Short mmCIF file of C-alpha atoms in Angstrom, two decimals:
data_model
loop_
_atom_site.label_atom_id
_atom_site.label_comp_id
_atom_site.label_asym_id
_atom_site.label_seq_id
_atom_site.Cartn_x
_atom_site.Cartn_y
_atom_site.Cartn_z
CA UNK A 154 48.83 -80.67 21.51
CA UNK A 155 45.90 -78.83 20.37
CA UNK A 156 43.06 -81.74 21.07
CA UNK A 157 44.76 -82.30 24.48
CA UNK A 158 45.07 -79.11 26.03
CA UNK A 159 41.81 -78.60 24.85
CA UNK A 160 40.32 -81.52 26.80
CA UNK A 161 42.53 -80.14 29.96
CA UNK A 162 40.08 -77.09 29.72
CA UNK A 163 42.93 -74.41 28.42
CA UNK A 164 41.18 -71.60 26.88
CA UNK A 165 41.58 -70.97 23.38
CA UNK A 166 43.80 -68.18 23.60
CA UNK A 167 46.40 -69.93 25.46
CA UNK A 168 46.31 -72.80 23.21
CA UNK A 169 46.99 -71.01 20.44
CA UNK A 170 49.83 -69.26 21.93
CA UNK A 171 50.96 -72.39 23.45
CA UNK A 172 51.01 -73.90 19.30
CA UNK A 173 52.76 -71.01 18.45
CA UNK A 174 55.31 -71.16 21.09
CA UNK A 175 55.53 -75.09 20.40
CA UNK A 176 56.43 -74.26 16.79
CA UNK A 177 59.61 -71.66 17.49
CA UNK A 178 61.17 -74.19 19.75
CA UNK A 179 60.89 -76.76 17.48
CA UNK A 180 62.33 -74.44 15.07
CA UNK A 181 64.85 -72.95 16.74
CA UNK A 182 66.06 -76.94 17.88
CA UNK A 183 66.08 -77.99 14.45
CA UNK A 184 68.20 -74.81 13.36
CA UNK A 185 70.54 -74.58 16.13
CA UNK A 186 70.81 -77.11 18.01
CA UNK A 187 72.08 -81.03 17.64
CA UNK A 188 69.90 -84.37 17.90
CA UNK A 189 69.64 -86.22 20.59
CA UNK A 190 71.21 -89.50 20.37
CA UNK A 191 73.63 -90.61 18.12
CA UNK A 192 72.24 -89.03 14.76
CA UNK A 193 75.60 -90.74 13.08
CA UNK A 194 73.64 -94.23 13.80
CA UNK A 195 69.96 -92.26 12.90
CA UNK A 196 68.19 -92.18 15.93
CA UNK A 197 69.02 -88.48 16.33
CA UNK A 198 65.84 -86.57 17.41
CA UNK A 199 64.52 -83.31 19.35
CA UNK A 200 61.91 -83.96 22.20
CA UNK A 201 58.41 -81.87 23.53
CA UNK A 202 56.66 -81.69 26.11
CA UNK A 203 53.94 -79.59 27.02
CA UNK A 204 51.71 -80.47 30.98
CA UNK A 205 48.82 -78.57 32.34
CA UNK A 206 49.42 -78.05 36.74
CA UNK A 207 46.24 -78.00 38.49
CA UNK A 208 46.77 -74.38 39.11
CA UNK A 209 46.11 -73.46 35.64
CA UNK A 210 49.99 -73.39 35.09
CA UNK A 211 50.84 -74.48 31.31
CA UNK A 212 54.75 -75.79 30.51
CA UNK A 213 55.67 -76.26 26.97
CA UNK A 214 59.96 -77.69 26.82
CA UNK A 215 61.85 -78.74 24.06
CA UNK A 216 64.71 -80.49 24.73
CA UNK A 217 67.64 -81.13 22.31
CA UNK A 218 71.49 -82.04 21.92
CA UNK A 219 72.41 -78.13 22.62
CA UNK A 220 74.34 -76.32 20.05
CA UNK A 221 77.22 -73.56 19.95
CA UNK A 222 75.69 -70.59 21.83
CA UNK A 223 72.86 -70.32 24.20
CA UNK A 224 69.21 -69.67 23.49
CA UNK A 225 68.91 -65.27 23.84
CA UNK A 226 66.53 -63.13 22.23
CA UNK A 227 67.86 -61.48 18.74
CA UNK A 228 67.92 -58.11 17.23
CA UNK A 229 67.06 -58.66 13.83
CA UNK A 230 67.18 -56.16 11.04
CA UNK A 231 63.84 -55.25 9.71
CA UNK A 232 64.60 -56.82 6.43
CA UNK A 233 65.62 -60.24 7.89
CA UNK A 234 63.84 -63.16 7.56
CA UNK A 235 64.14 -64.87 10.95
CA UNK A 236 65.63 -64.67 14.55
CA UNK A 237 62.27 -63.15 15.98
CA UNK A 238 61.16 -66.37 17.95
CA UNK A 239 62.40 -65.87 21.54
CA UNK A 240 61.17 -62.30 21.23
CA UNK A 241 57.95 -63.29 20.42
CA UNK A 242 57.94 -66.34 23.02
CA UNK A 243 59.16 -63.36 25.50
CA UNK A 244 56.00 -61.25 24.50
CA UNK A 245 53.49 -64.51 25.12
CA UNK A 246 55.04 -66.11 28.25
CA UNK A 247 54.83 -65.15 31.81
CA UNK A 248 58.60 -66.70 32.27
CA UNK A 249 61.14 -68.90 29.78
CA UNK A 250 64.55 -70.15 30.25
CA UNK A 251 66.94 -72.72 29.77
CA UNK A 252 67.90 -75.61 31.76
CA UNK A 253 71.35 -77.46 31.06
CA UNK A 254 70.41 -81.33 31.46
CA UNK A 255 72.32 -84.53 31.40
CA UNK A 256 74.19 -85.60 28.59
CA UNK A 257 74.60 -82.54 26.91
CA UNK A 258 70.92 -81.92 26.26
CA UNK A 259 69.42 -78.52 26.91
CA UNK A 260 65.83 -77.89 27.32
CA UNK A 261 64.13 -74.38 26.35
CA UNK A 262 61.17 -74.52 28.92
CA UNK A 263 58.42 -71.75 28.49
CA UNK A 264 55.44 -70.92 31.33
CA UNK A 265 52.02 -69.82 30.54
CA UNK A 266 48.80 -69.15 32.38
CA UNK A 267 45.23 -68.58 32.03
CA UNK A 268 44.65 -65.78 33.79
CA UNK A 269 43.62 -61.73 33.56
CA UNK A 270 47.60 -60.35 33.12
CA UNK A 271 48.06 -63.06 30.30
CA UNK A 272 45.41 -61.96 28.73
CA UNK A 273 46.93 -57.94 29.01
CA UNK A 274 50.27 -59.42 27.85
CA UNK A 275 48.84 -60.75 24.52
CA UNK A 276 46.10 -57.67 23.81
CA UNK A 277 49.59 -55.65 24.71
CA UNK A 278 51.18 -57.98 22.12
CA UNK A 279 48.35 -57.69 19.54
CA UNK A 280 48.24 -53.74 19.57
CA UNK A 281 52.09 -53.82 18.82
CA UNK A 282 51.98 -55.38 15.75
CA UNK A 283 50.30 -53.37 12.90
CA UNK A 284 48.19 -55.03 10.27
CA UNK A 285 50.32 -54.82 7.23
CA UNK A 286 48.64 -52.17 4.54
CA UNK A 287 46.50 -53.84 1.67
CA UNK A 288 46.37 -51.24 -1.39
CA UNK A 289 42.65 -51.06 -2.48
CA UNK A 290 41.62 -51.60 -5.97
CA UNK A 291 39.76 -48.55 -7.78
#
């Protein structure tokens, strides 16, 4: 994904969010949701996708068997250990959302641009989440 957005001339900083995105939905398919195909017979998979639109327009989708609930944003405890992906996906994107497709299969599809508010939305990001505290040595 990297190499080829790279060579589509997406800046840096929306290939790395665009990684990072990649990465929850893959996660969050292989948590929640069920294979594609018949996974009894082993050909069971997830699928992504990621194209560049000549206006600058970047879609990254994951598509997979759909599960019991529908993809929303958690509220996890501060203590937990997941179910912060689709907030953080929410803080990167300009737009997300789910689209029911045939068979069964649902695809999480997630929007992002190279442009000045993008860039706001992810220094907005960055400021929001504090460095975690090293203790010096004496």
């Amino acid at each position: 994904m990297r190499a080829q957005l790279r060579r589509g001339g997406v800046s840096e900083a929306v290939i790395d969010d665009a990684v990072l995105i990649l990465s929850e939905l893959l996660s969050n398919a292989c948590r929640h949701g069920r294979p594609l195909g018949d996974a009894l017979a082993g050909d069971g998979d997830v699928r992504a996708a990621w194209r560049v639109e000549p206006s600058g327009r970047l879609t990254v989708e994951v598509t997979d068997g759909g599960g019991p609930t529908r993809p929303v944003p958690a509220t996890p405890s501060v203590t937990a250990r997941g179910g912060r992906g689709l907030n953080i996906i929410t803080a990167l994107a300009q737009d997300w959302g789910v689209r029911d497709d045939v068979h069964g299969e649902v695809t999480v599809w997630v929007v992002l641009r190279d442009d000045a508010e993008s860039a706001r939305r992810r220094e907005d990001f960055a400021a929001r989440v504090p460095m975690p505290s090293v203790p010096r040595a004496s």
